[in-house]
Coordinates of C-alpha atoms and ligand atoms in Angstrom, one line a residue:
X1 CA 0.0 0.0 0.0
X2 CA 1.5 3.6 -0.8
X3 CA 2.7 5.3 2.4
X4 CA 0.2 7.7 3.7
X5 CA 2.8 10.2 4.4
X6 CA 4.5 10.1 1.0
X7 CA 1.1 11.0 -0.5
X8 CA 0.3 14.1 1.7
X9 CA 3.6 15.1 0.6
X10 CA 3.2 14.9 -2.8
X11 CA -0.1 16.2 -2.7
X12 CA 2.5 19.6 -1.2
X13 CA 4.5 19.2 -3.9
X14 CA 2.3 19.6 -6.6
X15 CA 0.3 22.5 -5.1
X16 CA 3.5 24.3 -4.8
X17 CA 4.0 23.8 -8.6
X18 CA 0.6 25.0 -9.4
X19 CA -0.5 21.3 -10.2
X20 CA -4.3 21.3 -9.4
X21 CA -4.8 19.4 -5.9
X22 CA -7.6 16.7 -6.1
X23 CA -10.4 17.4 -3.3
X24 CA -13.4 15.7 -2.4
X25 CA -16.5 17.7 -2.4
X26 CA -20.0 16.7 -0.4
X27 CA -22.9 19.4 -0.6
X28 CA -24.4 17.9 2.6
X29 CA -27.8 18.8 3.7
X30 CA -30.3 21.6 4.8
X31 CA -28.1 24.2 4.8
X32 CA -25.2 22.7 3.1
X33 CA -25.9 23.0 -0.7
X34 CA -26.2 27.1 0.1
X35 CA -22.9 27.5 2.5
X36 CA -20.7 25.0 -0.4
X37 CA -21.6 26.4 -3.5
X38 CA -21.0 30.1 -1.7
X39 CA -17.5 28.7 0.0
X40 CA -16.4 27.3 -3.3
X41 CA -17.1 30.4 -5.8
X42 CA -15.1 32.3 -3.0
X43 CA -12.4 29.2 -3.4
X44 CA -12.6 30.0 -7.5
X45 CA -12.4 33.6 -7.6
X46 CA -9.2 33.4 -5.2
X47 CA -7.3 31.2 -7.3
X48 CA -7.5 28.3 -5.8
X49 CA -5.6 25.1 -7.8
X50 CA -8.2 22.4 -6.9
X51 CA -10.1 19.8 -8.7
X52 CA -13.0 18.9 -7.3
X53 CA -14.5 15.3 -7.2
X54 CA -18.2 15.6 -5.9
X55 CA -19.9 12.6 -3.7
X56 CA -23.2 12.4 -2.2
X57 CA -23.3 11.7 1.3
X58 CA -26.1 12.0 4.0
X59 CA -29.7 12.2 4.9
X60 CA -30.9 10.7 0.8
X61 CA -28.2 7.8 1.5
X62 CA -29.5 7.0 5.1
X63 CA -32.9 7.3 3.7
X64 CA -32.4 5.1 0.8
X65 CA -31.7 2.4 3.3
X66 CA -27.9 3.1 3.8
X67 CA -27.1 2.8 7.5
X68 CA -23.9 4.5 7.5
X69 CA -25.0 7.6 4.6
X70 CA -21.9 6.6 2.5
X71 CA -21.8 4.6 -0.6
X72 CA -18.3 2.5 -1.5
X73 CA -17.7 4.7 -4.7
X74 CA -17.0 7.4 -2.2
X75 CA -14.7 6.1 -0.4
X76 CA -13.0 5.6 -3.4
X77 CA -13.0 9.3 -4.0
X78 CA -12.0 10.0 -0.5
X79 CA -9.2 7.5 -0.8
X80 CA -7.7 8.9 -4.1
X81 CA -7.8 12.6 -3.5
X82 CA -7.2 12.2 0.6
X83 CA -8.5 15.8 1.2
X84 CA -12.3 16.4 2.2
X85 CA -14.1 19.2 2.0
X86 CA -17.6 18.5 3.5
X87 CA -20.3 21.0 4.3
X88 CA -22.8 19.1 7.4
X89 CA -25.5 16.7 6.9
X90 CA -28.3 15.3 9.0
X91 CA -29.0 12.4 10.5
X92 CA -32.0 11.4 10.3
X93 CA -33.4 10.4 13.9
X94 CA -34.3 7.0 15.2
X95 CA -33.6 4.1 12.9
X96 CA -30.1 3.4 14.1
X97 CA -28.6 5.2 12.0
X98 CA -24.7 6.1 13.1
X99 CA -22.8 9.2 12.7
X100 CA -21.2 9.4 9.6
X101 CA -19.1 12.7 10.9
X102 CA -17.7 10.0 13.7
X103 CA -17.6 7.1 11.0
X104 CA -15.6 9.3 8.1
X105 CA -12.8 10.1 11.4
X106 CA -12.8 6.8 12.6
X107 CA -11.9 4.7 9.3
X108 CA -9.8 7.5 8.1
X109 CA -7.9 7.6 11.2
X110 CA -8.2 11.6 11.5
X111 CA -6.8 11.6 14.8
X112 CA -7.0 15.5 15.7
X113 CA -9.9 17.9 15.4
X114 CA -9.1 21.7 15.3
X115 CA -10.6 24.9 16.0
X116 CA -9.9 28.1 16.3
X117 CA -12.0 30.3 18.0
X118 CA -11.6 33.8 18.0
X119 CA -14.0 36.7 18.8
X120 CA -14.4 39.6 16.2
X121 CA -14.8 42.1 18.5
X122 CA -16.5 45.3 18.1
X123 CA -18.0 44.2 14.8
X124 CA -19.5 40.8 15.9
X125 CA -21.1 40.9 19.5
X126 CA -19.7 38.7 22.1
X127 CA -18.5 39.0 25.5
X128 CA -15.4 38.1 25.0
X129 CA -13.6 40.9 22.9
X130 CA -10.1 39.3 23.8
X131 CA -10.4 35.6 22.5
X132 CA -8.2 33.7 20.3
X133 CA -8.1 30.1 21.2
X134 CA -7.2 26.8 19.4
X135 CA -9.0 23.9 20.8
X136 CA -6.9 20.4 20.0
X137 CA -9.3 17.5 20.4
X138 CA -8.6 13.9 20.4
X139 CA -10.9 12.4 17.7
X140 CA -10.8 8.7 17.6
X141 CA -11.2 7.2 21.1
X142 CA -12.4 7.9 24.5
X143 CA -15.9 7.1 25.5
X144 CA -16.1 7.8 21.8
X145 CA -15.0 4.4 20.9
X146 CA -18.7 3.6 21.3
X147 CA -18.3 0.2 23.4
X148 CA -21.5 0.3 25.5
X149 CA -23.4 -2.7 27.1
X150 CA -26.5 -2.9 29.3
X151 CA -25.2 -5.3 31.4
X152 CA -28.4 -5.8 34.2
X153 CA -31.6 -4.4 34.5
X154 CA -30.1 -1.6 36.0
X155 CA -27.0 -1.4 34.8
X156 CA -25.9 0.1 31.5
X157 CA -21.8 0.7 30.5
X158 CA -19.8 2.7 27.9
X159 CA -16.5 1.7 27.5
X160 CA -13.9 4.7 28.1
X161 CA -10.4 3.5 26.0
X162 CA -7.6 6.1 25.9
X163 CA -4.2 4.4 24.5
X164 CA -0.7 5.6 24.8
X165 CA 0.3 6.1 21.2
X166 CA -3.3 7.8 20.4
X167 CA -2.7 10.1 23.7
X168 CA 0.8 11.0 22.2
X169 CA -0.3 11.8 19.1
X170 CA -2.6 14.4 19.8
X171 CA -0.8 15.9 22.5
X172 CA 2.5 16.1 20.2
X173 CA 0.5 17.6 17.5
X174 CA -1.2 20.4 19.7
X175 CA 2.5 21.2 20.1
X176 CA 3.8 21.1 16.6
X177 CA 0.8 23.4 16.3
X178 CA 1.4 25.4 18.7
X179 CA 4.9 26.1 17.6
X180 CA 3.7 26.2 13.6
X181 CA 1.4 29.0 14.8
X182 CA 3.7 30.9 16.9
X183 CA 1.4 30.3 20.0
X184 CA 3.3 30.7 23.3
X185 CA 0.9 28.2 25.6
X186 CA -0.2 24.6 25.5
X187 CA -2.7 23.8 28.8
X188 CA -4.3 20.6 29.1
X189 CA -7.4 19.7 30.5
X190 CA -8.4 16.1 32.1
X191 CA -10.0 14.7 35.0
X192 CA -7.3 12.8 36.2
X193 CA -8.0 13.2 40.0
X194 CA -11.2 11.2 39.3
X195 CA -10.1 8.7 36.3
X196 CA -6.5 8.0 37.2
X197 CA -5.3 5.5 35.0
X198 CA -7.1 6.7 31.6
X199 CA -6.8 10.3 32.5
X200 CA -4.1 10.0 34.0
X201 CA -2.3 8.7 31.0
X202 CA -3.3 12.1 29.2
X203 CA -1.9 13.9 32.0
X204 CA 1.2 12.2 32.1
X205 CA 1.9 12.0 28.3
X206 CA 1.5 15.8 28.1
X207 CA 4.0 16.5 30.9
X208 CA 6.5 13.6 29.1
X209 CA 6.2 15.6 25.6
X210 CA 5.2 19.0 26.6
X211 CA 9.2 18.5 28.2
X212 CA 10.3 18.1 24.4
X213 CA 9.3 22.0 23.9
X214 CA 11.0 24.2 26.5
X215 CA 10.1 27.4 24.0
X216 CA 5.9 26.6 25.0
X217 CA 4.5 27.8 28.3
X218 CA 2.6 24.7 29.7
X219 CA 0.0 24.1 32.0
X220 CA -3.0 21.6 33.3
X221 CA -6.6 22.4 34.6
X222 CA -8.8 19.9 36.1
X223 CA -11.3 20.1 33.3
X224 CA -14.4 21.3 35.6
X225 CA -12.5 24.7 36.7
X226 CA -10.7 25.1 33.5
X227 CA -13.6 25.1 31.4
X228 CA -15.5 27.2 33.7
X229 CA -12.4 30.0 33.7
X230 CA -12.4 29.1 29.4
X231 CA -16.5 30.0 29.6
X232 CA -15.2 33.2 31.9
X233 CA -11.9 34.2 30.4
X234 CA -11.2 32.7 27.6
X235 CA -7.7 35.4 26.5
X236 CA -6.2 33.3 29.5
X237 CA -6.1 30.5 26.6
X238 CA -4.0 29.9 23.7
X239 CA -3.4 26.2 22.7
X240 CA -5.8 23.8 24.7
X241 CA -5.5 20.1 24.0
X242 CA -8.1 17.9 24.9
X243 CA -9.9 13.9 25.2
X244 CA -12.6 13.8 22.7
X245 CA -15.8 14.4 25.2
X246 CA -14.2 16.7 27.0
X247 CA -13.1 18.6 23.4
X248 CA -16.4 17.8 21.9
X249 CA -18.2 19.9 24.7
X250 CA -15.5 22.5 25.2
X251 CA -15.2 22.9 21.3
X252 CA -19.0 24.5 21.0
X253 CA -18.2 26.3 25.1
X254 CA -15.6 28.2 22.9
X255 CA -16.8 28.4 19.4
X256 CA -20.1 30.1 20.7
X257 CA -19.1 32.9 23.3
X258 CA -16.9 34.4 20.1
X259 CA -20.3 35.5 18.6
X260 CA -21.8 32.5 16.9
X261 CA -20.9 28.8 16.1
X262 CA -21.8 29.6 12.5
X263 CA -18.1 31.2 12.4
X264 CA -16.0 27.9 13.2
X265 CA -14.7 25.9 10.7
X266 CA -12.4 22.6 12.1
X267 CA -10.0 20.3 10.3
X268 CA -9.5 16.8 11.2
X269 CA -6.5 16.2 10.6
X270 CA -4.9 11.8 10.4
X271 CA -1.7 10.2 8.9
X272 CA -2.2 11.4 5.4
X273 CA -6.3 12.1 5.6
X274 CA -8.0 15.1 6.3
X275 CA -11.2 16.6 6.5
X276 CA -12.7 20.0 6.9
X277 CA -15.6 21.5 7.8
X278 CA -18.0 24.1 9.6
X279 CA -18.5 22.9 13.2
X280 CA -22.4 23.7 12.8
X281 CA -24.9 21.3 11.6
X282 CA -27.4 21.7 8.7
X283 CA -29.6 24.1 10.1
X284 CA -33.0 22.9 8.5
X285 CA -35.1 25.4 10.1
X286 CA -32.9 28.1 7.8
X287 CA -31.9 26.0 4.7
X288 CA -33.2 27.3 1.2
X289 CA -34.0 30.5 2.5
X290 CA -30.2 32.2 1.6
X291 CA -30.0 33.3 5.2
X292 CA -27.3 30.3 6.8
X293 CA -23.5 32.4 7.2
X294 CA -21.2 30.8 4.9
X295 CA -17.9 31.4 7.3
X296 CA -17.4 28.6 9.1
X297 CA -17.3 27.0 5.8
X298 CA -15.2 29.1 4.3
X299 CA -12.8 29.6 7.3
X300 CA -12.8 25.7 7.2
X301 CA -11.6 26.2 3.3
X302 CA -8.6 28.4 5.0
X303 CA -7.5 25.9 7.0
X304 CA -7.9 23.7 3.6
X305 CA -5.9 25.6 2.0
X306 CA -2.9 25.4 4.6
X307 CA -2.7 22.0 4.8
X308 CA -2.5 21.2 1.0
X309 CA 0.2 23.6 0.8
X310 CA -1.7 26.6 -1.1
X311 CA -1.0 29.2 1.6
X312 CA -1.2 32.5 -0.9
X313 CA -4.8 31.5 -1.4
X314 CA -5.6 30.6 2.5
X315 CA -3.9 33.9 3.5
X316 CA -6.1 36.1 0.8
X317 CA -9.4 34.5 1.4
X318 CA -8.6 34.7 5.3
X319 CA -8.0 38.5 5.0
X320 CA -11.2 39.3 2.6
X321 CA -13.0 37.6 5.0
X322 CA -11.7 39.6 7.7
X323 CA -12.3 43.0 5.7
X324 CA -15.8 41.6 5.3
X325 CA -16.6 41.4 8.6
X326 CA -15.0 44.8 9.8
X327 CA -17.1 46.5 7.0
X328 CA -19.6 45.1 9.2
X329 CA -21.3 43.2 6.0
X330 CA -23.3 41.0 8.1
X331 CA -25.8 37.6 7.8
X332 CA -28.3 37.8 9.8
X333 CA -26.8 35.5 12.4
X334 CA -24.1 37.9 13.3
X335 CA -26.5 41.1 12.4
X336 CA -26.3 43.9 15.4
X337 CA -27.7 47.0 14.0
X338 CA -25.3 49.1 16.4
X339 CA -21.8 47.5 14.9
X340 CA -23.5 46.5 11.6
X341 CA -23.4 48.1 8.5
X342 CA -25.5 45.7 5.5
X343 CA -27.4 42.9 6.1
X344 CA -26.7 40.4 3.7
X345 CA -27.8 36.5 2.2
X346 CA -25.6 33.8 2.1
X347 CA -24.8 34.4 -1.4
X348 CA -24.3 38.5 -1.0
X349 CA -21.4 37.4 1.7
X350 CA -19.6 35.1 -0.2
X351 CA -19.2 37.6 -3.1
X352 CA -18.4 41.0 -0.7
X353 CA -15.8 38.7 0.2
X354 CA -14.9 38.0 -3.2
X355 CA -14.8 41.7 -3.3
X356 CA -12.1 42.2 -1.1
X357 CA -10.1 39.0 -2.2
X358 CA -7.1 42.0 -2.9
X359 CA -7.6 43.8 0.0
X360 CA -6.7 43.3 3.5
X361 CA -8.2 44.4 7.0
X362 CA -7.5 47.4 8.5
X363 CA -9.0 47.2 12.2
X364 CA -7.9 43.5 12.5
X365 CA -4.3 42.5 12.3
X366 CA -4.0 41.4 8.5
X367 CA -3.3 37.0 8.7
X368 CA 0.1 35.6 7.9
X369 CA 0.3 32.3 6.7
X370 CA 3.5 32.2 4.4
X371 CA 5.6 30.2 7.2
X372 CA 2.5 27.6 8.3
X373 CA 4.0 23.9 8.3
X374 CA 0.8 21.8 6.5
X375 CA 2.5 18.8 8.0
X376 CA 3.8 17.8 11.0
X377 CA 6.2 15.1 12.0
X378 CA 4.1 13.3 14.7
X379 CA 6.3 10.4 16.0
X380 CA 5.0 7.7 18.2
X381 CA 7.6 6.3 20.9
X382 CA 7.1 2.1 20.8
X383 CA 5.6 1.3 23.5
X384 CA 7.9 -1.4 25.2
X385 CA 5.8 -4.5 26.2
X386 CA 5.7 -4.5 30.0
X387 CA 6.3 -7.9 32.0
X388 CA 2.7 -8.5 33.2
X389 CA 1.7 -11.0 35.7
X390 CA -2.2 -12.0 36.3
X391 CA -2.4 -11.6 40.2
X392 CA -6.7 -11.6 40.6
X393 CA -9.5 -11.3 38.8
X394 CA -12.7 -8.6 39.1
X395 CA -16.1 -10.5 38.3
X396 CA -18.8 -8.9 37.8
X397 CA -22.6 -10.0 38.8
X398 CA -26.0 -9.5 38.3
X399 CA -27.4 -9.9 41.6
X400 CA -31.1 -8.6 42.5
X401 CA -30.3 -8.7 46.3
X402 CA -29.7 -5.4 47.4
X403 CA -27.5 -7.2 50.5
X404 CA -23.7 -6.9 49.7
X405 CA -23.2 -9.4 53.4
X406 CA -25.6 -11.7 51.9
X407 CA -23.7 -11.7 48.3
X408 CA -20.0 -12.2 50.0
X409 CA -21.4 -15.4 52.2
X410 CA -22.2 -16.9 48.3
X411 CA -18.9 -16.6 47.8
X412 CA -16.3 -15.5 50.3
X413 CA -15.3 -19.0 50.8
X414 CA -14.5 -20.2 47.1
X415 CA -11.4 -22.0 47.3
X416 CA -9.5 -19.9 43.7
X417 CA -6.2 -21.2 43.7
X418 CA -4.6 -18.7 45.9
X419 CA -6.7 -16.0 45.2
X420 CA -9.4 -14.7 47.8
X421 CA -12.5 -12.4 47.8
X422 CA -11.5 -9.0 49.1
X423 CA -13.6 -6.8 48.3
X424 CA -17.1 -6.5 46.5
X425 CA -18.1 -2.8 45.3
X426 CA -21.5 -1.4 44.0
X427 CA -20.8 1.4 41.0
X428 CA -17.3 1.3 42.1
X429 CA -18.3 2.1 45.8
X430 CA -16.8 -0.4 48.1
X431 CA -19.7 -1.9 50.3
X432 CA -17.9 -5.3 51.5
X433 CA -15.9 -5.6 53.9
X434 CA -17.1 -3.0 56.2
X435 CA -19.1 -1.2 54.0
X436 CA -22.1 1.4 55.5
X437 CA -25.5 0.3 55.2
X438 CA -26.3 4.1 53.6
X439 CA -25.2 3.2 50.5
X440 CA -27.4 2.5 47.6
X441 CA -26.7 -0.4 45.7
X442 CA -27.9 -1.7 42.4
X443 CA -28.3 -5.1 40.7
X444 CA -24.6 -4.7 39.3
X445 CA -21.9 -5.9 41.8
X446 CA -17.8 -6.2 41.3
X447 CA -16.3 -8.8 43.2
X448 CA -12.8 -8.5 43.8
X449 CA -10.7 -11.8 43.9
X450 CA -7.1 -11.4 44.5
X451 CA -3.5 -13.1 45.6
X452 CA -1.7 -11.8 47.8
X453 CA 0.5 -10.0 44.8
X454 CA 3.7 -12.4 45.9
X455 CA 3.0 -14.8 42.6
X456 CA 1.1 -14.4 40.1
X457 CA -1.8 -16.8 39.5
X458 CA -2.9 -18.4 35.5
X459 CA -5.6 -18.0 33.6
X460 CA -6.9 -21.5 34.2
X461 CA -7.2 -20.4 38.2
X462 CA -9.9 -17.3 37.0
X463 CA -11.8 -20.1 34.2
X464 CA -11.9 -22.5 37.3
X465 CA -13.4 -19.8 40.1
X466 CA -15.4 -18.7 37.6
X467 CA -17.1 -22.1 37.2
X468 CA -17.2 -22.2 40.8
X469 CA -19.4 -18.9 40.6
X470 CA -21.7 -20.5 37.7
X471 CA -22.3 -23.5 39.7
X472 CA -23.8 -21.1 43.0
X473 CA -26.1 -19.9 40.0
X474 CA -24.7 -16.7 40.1
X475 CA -24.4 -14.6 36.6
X476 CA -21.6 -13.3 35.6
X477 CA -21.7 -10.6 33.5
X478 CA -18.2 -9.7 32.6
X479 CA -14.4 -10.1 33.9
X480 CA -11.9 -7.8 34.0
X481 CA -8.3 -9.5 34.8
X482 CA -6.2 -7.6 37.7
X483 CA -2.2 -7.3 36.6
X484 CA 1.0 -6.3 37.6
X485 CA 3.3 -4.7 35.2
X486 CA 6.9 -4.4 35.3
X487 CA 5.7 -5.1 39.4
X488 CA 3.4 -2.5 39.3
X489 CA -0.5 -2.6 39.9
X490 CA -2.4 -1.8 36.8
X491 CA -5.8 -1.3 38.4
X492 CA -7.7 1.2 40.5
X493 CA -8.7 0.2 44.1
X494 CA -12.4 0.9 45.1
X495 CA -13.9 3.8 46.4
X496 CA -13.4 3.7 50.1
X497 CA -10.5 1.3 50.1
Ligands
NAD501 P1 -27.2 23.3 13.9 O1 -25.8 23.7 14.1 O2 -27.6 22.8 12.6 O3 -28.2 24.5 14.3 C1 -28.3 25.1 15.6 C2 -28.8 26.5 15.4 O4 -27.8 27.4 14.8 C3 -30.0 26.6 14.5 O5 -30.9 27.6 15.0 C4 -29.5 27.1 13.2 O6 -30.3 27.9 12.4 C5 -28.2 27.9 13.6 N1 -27.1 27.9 12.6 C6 -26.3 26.8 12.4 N2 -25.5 27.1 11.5 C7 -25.7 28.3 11.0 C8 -25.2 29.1 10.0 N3 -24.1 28.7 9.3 N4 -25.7 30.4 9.8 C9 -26.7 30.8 10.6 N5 -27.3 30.0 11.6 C10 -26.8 28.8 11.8 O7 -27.5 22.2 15.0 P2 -28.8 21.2 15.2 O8 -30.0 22.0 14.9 O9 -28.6 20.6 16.5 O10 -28.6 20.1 14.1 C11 -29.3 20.0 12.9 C12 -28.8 18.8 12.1 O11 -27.4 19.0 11.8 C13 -29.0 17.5 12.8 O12 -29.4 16.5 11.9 C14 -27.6 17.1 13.3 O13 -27.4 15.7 13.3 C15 -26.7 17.7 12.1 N6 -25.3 18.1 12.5 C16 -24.4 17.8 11.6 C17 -23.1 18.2 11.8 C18 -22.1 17.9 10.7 O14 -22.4 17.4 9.7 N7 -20.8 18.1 11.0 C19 -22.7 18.8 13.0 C20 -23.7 19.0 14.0 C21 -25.0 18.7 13.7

């Protein structure tokens, strides 16, 4: 197979020489017909050296009985050309059908999802006249991954997966940005005094590389406080890099308190993939109507531009836009009659911008992108396979007893090859040995079966107990095996231990 990297190169190389880059093109849905064709006559009149491959994708797929509203031939497209330039579509409710936004970054491994947020203050309204903040979130795992079980009748789990090359990539490419964009901060936000381990792996992996770029200020929030002081005071922030829900959320926080989310556009950026795109959805209450503001599309084109290596064109779009927008040429999402001078349609934007496509601002500092690196060198340090020893197991049960007591005379005294009960907890609670009657407990119980750490146990011993538990009529509903590695405990104790 050609290497990924090679072909994001070339695809450079021949913008540089003037070569027409292939894209990929989808119209999308509700408002996405109105914000493309706008976005890509701005794309024409700058110059831009594209050649466009259109696909259909979206709500007429789903609805023609597609489940994932993509057809084969489309991937194709998206395979050949490796760009993406995709305005939103809907999903059509109920019907199971999934996300093709999270299906296109999952098989096209587009690991990192920026957005800049900036306010446009005094000529777009926000409370925030000081803002200019890049949000770097992880795209491909997290609770993201999608994993979720009901597991009893009271029970139901999602599955949160962080892994140590996926936490390094994203974390060493909100660097690389950082340093691209001559941004002076990197903070990184996590709940790592809560989730330890998966968290905590963010937490540590950004102190590990953040160490690789003295020249970048650095710092980590507990993500409750630090999105509340983003919400508050947002010119506090320059780079922030993110897990996916965490970005996902704090994305829209950020987009919106500039003005409007219909001024965001965000790349998603993988290992020779990318795609870009507004960060609003279709808008069907305002689609057909030539009302929907075309700049998160075209701001989205900007970053396009960038990354294929057309920088003259990102840089004169990005500074007509600007000059736009401090003429106070307005759509009606953005419209303030004190700070706004013309009220314009979708299509009246695009070509006031096409207008200025000479011009540059004069109130906001004119963009620069003439040094931007499209591509970064994101290496991955191997991750050396750790000496891991099987020392316990966690079982999990469905047990309609509310009695935790009751539950550990069942099976307290289950002779497991060296390894004993030692704890039982309820939703991670500990409520056995000595655990307080308050508690409230559901159908779903871990039971904690352990050696005493000295020697490790085999997997036989946990298949064995295990039929032990079957034959007390007990159902298990999943097992979770309890390691040492490199001598360390891979596993979090319970709450109360
Ligand atoms: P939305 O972003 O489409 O709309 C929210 C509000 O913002 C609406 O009042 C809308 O009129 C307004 N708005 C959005 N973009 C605007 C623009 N460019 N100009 C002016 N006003 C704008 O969110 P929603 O209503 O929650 O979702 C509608 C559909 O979009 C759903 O089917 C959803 O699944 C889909 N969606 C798609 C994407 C995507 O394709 N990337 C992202 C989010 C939502």
């Amino acid at each position: 197979m050609e290497n990924l990297t090679e072909s994001t190169a070339s695809t450079i190389e021949s913008a540089k020489t003037s070569k027409k880059v292939p894209i990929t093109v989808a119209y999308g849905d509700g408002i996405g017909p109105e914000i493309m064709s706008a976005s890509l006559n701005v794309l024409k009149a700058a110059g831009a050296r594209l050649e466009i491959d259109k696909i259909e994708i979206g709500e007429k797929k789903y609805l023609n009985g597609n489940s994932s509203g993509i057809e084969s031939t489309s991937w194709d497209s998206l395979r050949r050309t490796r760009v993406f330039l995709k305005a939103p579509i809907t999903t059509p409710q109920g019907g199971g059908y999934k996300s093709l936004n999270v299906t296109i970054r999952k098989v096209l491994g587009l690991y990192a999802n920026i957005r800049p947020c900036v306010s446009y203050h005094p000529y777009i309204t926000t409370k925030h006249p000081v803002m200019d903040v890049v949000i770097v979130r992880e795209n491909e795992e997290d609770l993201y991954a999608g994993i979720e079980h009901q597991q009893t009748d009271e029970v139901v789990q999602c599955l949160k997966l962080i892994s140590k090359p996926g936490t390094e990539k994203i974390i060493r490419y909100a660097f690389e940005y950082a340093r691209a964009y001559n941004r002076k901060k990197v903070s990184c936000f996590t709940k790592d005094n809560i989730m330890k381990m998966t968290d905590g792996l963010f937490h540590k992996t950004f102190d590990r590389v953040g160490a690789e770029y003295p020249d970048i200020e650095k710092e980590h929030w507990i993500v409750d406080i630090g999105a509340a002081k983003l919400a508050d005071t947002p010119e506090q922030f320059d780079v922030i890099v993110m897990p996916n829900l965490y970005g996902d959320i704090l994305s829209d926080v950020a987009a919106q308190i500039t003005g409007s989310v219909g001024l965001g556009g965000s790349a998603n950026i993988g290992d020779g993939f990318a795609m870009f795109e507004a960060i609003h959805g279709s808008a069907p209450d305002i689609a057909g109507l030539n009302l929907a503001n075309p700049s998160g599309l075209i701001l989205a084109s900007v970053q396009m531009l960038v990354h294929i290596g057309q920088s003259d064109v990102a840089e004169k779009i990005h500074n007509a836009w600007l000059r736009t927008i401090e003429e106070g040429i307005h759509t009606s999402d953005i419209y303030n009659p004190s700070t706004s001078k013309l009220l314009v349609g979708t299509k009246e934007f695009a070509n006031a911008v096409i207008e200025r496509l000479e011009q540059q601002p004069i109130m906001f500092r004119p963009v620069d992108y003439s040094a931007s690196v499209a591509d970064f060198n994101i290496k991955v340090t191997p991750v050396k396979p750790a000496n891991k020893e099987l020392v316990g197991v966690d079982i999990f049960l469905h047990y309609k007893e509310r009695d935790p007591n009751k539950l550990a005379e069942l099976i307290s005294d289950l002779d497991a090859n060296g390894m004993k009960l030692t704890m039982i907890t309820n939703r991670g609670t500990k409520v056995w040995p000595d655990g307080f009657p308050e508690t409230f407990c559901t159908d779903h119980w871990r039971c904690r079966f352990k050696n005493d750490m000295k020697n490790g146990v085999s997997y036989q011993s946990v298949v064995d107990l295990m039929q032990k538990i079957h034959h007390k009529k007990l159902d298990i509903i999943k097992t979770e095996n309890l390691y040492l590695m490199d001598g360390v405990s891979m596993f979090s104790a319970g709450q109360g231990q």
